CSV table of C-alpha atoms and ligand atoms in Angstrom, one decimal:
chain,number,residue,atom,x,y,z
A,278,UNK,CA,24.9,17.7,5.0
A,279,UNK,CA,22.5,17.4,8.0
A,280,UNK,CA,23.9,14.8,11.0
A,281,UNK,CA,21.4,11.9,11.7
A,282,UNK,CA,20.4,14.0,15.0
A,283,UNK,CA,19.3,17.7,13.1
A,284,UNK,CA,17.0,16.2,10.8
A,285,UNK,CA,15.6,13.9,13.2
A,286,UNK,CA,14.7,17.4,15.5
A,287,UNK,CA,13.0,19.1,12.6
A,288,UNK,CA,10.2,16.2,12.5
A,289,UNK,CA,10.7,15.8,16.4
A,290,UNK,CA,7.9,18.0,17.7
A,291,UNK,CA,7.3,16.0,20.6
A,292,UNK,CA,5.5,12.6,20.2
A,293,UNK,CA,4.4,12.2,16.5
A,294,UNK,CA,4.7,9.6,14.7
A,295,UNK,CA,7.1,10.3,11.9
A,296,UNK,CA,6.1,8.9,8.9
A,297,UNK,CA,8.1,9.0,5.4
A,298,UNK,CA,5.7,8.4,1.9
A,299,UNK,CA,7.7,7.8,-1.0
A,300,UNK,CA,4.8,8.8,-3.8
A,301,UNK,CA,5.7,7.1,-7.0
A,302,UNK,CA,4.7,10.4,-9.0
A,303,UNK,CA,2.4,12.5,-10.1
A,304,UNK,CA,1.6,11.3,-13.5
A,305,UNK,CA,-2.5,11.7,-12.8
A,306,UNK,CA,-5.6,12.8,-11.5
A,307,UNK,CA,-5.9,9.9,-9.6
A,308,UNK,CA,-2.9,9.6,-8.2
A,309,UNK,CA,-3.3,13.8,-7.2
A,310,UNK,CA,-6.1,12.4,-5.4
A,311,UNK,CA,-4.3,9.4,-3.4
A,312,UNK,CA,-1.5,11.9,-2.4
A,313,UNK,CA,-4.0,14.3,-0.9
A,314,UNK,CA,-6.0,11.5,1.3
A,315,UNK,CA,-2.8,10.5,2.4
A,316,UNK,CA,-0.7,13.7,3.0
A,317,UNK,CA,-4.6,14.7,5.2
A,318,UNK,CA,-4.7,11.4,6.9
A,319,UNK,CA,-1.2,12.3,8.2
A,320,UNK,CA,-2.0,15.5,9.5
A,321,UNK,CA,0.1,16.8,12.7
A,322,UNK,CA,-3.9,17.2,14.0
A,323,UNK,CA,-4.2,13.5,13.8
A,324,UNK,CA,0.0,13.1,15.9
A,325,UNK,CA,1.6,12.3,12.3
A,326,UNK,CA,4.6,14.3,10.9
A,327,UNK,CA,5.0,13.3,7.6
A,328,UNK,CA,7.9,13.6,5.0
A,329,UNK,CA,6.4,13.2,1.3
A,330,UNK,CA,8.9,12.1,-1.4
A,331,UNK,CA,7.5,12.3,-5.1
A,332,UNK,CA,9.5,9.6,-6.8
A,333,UNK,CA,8.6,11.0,-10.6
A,334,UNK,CA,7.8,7.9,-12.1
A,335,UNK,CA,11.3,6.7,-11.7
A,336,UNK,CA,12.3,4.1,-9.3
A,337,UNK,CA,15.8,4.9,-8.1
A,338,UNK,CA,13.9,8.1,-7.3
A,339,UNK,CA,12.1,5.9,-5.2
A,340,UNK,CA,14.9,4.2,-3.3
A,341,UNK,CA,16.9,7.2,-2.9
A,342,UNK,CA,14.2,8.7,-1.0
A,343,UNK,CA,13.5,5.5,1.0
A,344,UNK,CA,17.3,5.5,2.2
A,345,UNK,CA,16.8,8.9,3.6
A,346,UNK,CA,14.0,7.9,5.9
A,347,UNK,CA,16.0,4.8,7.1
A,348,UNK,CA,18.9,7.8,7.5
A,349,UNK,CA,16.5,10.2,9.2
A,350,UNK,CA,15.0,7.2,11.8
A,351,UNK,CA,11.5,7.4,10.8
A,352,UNK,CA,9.0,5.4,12.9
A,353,UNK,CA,7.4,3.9,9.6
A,354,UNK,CA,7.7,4.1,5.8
A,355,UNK,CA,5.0,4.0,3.3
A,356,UNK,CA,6.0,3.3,-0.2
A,357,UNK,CA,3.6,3.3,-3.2
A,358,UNK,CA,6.0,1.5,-5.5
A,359,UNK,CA,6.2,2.2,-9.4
A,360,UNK,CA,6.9,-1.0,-10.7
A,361,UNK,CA,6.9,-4.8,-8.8
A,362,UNK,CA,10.5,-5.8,-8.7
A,363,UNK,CA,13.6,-4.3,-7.6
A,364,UNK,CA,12.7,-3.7,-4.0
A,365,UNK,CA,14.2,-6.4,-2.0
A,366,UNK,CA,17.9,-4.4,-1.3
A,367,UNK,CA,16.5,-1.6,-0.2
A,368,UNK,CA,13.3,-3.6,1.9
A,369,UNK,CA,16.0,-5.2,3.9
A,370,UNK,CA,17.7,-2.2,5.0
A,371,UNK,CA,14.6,-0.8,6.2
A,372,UNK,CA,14.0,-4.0,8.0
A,373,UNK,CA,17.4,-3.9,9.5
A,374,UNK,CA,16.7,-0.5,11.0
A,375,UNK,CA,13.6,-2.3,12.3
A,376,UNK,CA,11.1,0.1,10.7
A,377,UNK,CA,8.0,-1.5,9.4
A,378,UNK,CA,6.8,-0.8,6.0
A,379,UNK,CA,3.6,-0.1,4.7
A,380,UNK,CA,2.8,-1.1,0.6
A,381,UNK,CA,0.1,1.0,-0.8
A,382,UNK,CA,-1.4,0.7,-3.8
A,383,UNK,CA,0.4,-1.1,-6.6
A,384,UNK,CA,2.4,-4.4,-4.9
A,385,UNK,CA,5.9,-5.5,-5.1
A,386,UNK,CA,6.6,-8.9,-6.0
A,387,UNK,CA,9.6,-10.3,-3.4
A,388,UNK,CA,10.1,-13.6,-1.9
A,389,UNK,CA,10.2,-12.5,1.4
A,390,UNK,CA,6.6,-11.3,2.5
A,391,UNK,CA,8.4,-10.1,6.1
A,392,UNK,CA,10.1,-7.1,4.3
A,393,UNK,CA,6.4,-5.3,5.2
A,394,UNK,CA,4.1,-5.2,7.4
A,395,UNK,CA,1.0,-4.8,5.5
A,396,UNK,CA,-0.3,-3.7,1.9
A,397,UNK,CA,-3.3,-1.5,1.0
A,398,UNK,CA,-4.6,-1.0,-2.3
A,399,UNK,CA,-7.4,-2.2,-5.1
A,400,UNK,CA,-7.8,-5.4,-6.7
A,401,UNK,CA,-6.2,-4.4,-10.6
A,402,UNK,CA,-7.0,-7.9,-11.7
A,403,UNK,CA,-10.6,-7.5,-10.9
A,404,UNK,CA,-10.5,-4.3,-12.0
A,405,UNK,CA,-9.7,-5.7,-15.5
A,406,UNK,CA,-12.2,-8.2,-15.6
A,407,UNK,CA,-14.5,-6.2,-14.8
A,408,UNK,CA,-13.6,-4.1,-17.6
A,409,UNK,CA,-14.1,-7.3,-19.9
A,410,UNK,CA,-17.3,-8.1,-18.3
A,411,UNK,CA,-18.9,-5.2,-19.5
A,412,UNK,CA,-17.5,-5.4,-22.9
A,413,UNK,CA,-19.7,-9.1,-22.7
A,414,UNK,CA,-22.9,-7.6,-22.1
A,415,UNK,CA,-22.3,-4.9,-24.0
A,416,UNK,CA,-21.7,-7.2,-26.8
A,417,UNK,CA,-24.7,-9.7,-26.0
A,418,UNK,CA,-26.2,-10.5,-29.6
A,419,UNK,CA,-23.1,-9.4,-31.9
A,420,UNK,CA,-21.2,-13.0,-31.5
A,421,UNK,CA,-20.4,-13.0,-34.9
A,422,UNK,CA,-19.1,-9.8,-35.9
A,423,UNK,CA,-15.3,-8.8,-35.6
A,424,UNK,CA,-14.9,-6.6,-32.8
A,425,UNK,CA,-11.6,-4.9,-33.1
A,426,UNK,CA,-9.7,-3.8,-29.7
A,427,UNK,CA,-7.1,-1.3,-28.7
A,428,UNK,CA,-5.6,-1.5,-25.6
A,429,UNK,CA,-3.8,1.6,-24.0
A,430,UNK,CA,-1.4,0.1,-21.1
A,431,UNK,CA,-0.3,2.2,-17.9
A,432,UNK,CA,3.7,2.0,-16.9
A,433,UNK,CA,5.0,-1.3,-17.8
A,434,UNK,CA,5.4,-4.1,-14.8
A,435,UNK,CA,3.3,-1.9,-12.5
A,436,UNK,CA,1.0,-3.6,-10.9
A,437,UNK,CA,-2.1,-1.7,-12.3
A,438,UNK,CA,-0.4,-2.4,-15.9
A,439,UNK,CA,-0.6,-6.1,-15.0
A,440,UNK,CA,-3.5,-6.6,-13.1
A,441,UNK,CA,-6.0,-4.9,-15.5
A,442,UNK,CA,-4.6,-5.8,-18.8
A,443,UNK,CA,-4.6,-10.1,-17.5
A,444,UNK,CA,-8.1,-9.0,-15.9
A,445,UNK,CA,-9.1,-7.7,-19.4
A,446,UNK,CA,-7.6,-10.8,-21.4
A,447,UNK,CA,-8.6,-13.4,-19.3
A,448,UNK,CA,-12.4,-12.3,-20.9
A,449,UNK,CA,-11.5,-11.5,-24.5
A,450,UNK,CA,-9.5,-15.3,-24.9
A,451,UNK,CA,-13.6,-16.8,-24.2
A,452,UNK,CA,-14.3,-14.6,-27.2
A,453,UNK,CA,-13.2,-15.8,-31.0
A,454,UNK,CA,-14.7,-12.4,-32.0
A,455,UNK,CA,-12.2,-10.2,-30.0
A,456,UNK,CA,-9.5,-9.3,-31.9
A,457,UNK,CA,-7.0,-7.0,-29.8
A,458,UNK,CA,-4.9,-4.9,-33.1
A,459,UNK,CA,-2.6,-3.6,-30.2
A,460,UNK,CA,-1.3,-3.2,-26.7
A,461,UNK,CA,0.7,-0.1,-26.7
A,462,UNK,CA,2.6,1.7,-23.5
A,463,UNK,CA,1.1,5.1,-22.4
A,464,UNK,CA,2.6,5.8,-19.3
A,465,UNK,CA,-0.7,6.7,-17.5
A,466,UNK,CA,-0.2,10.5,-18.9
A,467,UNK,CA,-2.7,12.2,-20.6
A,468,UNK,CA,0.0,13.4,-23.3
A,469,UNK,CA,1.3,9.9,-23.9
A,470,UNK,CA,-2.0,8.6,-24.6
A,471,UNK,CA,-2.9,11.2,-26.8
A,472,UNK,CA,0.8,10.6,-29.1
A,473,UNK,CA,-0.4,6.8,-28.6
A,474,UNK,CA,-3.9,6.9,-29.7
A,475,UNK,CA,-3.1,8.9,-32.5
A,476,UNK,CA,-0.5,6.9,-34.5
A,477,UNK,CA,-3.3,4.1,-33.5
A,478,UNK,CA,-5.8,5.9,-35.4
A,479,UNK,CA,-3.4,6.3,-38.5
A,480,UNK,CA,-2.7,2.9,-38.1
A,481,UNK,CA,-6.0,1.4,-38.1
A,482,UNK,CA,-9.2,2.7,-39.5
A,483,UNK,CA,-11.5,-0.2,-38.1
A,484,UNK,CA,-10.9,0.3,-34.2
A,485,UNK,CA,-14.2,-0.3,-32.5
A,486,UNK,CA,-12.9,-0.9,-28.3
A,487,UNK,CA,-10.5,1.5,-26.6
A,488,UNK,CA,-9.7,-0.5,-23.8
A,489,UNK,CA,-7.8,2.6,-21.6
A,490,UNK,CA,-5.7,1.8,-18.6
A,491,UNK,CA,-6.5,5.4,-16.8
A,492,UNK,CA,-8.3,8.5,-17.1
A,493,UNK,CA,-5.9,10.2,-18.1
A,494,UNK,CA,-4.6,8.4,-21.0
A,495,UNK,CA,-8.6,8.4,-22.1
A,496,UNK,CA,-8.5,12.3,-22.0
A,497,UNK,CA,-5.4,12.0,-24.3
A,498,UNK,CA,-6.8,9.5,-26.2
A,499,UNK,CA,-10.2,11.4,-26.8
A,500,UNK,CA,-8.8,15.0,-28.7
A,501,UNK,CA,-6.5,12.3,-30.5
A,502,UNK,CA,-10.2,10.4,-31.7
A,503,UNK,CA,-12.2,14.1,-32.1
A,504,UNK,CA,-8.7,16.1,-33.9
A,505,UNK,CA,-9.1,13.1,-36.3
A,506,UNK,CA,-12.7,13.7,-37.1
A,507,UNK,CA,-14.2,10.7,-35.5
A,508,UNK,CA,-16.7,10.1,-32.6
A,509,UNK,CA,-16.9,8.4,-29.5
A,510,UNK,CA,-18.9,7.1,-26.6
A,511,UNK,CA,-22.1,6.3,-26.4
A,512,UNK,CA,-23.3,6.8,-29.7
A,513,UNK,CA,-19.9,7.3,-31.4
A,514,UNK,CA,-17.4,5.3,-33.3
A,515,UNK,CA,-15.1,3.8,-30.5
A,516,UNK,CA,-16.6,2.6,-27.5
A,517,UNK,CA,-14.6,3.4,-24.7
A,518,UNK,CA,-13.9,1.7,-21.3
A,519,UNK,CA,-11.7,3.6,-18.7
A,520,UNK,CA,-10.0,2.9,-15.2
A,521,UNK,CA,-9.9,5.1,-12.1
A,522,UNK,CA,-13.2,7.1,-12.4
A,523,UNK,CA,-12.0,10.7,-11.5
A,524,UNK,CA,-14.1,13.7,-11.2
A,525,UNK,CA,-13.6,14.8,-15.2
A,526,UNK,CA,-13.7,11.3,-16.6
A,527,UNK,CA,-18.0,11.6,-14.7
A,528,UNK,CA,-17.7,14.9,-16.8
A,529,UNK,CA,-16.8,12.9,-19.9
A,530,UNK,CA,-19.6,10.3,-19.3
A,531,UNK,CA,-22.1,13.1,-18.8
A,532,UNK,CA,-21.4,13.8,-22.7
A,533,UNK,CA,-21.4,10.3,-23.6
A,534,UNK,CA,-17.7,10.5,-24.7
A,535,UNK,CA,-16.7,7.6,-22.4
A,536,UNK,CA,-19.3,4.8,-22.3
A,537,UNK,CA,-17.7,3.3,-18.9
A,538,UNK,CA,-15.3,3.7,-15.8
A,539,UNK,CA,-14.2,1.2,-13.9
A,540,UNK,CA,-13.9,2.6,-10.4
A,541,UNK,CA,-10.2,2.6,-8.7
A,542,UNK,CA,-10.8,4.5,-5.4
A,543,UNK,CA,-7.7,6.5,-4.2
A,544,UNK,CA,-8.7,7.7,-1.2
A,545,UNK,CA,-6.4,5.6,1.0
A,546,UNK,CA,-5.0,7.5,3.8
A,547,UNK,CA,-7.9,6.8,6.3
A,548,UNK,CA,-7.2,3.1,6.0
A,549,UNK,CA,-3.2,3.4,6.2
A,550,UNK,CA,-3.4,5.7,9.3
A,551,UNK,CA,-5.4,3.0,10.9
A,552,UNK,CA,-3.2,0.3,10.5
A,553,UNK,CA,-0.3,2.2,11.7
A,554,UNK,CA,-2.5,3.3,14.7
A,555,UNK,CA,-3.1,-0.5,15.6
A,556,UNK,CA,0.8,-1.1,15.1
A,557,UNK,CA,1.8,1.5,17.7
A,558,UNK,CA,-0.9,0.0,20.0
A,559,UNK,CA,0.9,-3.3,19.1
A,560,UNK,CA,-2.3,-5.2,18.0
A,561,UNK,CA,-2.8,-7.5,14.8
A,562,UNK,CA,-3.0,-6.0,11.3
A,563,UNK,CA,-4.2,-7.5,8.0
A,564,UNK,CA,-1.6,-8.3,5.5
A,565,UNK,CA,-3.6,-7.3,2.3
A,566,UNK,CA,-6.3,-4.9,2.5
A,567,UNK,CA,-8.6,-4.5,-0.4
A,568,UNK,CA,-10.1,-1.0,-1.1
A,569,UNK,CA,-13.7,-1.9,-3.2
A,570,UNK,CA,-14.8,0.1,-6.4
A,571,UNK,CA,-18.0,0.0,-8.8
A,572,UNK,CA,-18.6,0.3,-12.5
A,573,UNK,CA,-19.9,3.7,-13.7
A,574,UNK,CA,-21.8,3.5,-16.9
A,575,UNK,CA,-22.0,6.8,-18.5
A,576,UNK,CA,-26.2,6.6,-18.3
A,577,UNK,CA,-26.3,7.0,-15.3
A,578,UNK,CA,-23.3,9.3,-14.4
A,579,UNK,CA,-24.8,12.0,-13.3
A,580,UNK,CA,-26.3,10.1,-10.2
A,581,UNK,CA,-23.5,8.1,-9.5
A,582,UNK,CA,-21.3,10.8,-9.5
A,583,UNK,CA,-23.2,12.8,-6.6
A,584,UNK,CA,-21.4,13.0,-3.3
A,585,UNK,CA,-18.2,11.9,-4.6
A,586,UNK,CA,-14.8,13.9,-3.8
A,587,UNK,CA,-12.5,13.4,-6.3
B,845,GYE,O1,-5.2,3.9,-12.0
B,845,GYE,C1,-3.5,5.5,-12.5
B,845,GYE,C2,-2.3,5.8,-11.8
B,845,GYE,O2,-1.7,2.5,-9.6
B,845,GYE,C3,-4.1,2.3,-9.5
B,845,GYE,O3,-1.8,4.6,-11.2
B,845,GYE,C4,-2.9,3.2,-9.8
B,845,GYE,C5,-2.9,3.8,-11.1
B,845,GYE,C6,-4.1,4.6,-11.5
B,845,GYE,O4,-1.4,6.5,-12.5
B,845,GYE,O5,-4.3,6.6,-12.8
């Protein structure tokens, strides 16, 4: 056991800013990707010492770590949190300490919009709809004929698990034709979505949509499709729509396996680093800050995907 004043010297180094990041996990590509723009936007180069806490998909993970940056007197706490609720306890105490928090990515649902400063992240609702949008013009001309839809959902109650599946819904209910078979949980991991995919496969032999909540639960869900001797992509059996658009999922729509990505973009330290940077200079911030993304078909993947990072 450390007193308050040891830890507090390790990050000391003169006059950073000391910044704690509770990461919800590591459970993909994309979120690999978010944790490196972040961990490089809060560089000692840039006067940020920064404590990274991988929560592990689990929330109390989460809060443990957030009660050691409240212990240790950080100057700010970013918190990407797992799922919406739960977070008003711990929120408070951070408030009570009087350091600001910073929501990134997936949002918290509270009462009290004063437990943080401001949130940065992507719009999962539109993300979803857009998702349904090109299922519609995809579709144009087949009105009449069933079109049967699986969806694969990320961690239940996180905000990218609701945004993108009421996105997505909100579409199919204008469509009598759409008839979603399932809505089954697969954690945004590439082996969950393959275990899901498959029993869906055994399941059903008429699935024409997979409607998947990541890129990694697409990955999954693709050897589940090809170990089961069936196509698809562009000219397969299963059309397939994915979220996030990582650097192997442009791989995937190179060989036509995915017919579509719709764009999450994770590369969100740049924009956090500049809000705390107005906050020590004490000037206004947003309270919500969108982060845009596009829709990648796979036609034209190998331009889209030139100059990209991640
Ligand atoms: O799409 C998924 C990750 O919250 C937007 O979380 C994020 C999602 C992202 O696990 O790959």
């Amino acid at each position: 056991f450390q007193s308050n004043e040891t830890v507090k010297a390790e990050h000391m180094d003169s006059d950073l800013i000391i910044v704690g990041f509770s990461q919800l996990g590591s459970e993909s590509d994309w979120r690999t990707a978010n944790t490196k723009s972040i961990q490089n936007a809060f560089s000692k180069k840039n006067g940020f010492s920064l404590i990274f806490s991988n929560g592990r998909q689990r929330q109390e993970n989460q809060i443990k770590a957030i009660r050691s940056f409240i212990f240790q007197e950080v100057d700010y706490i970013v918190i990407a949190p797992v799922t919406e609720t739960g977070w008003d306890t711990v929120l408070q105490e951070a408030k009570q300490a009087g350091i600001p928090v910073i929501i990134v990515d997936r949002m918290i649902e509270t009462e009290d919009d004063s437990l943080y400063v401001a949130w940065v992240g992507t719009d999962k609702y539109a993300e979803g709809s857009r998702a349904g949008q090109w299922l519609e013009q995809h579709l144009k001309g087949k009105n009449n004929d069933t079109i049967n839809i699986v969806v694969l959902e990320g961690t239940p109650n996180s905000t990218a698990q609701i945004g993108r599946s009421k996105g997505f819904e909100d579409i199919a209910k204008k469509h009598k034709n759409w008839n979603i078979l399932a809505r089954e949980n697969g954690d945004f991991t590439k082996a969950k979505g393959k275990e899901v995919m498959e029993k869906l496969l055994q399941k059903y032999d008429d699935i024409d949509v997979l409607v998947s909540q990541n890129d990694d639960m697409t990955f999954g869900a693709i050897e589940a499709i090809r170990e089961m001797g069936l196509t698809c992509g562009v000219n397969g059996d299963i059309t397939i729509i994915s979220f996030d658009a990582v650097s192997e999922a442009f791989d995937k729509m190179e060989e036509g396996l995915i017919n579509v990505d719709i764009e999450c973009n994770p590369l969100q330290g740049p924009m956090i680093a500049q809000i705390i940077g107005r906050l020590e200079r004490g000037e206004k911030v947003e309270k919500i800050s969108y982060v845009t993304g596009k829709v990648f078909e796979a036609e034209r993947a190998s331009r889209d995907r030139i100059g990209r990072s991640y």
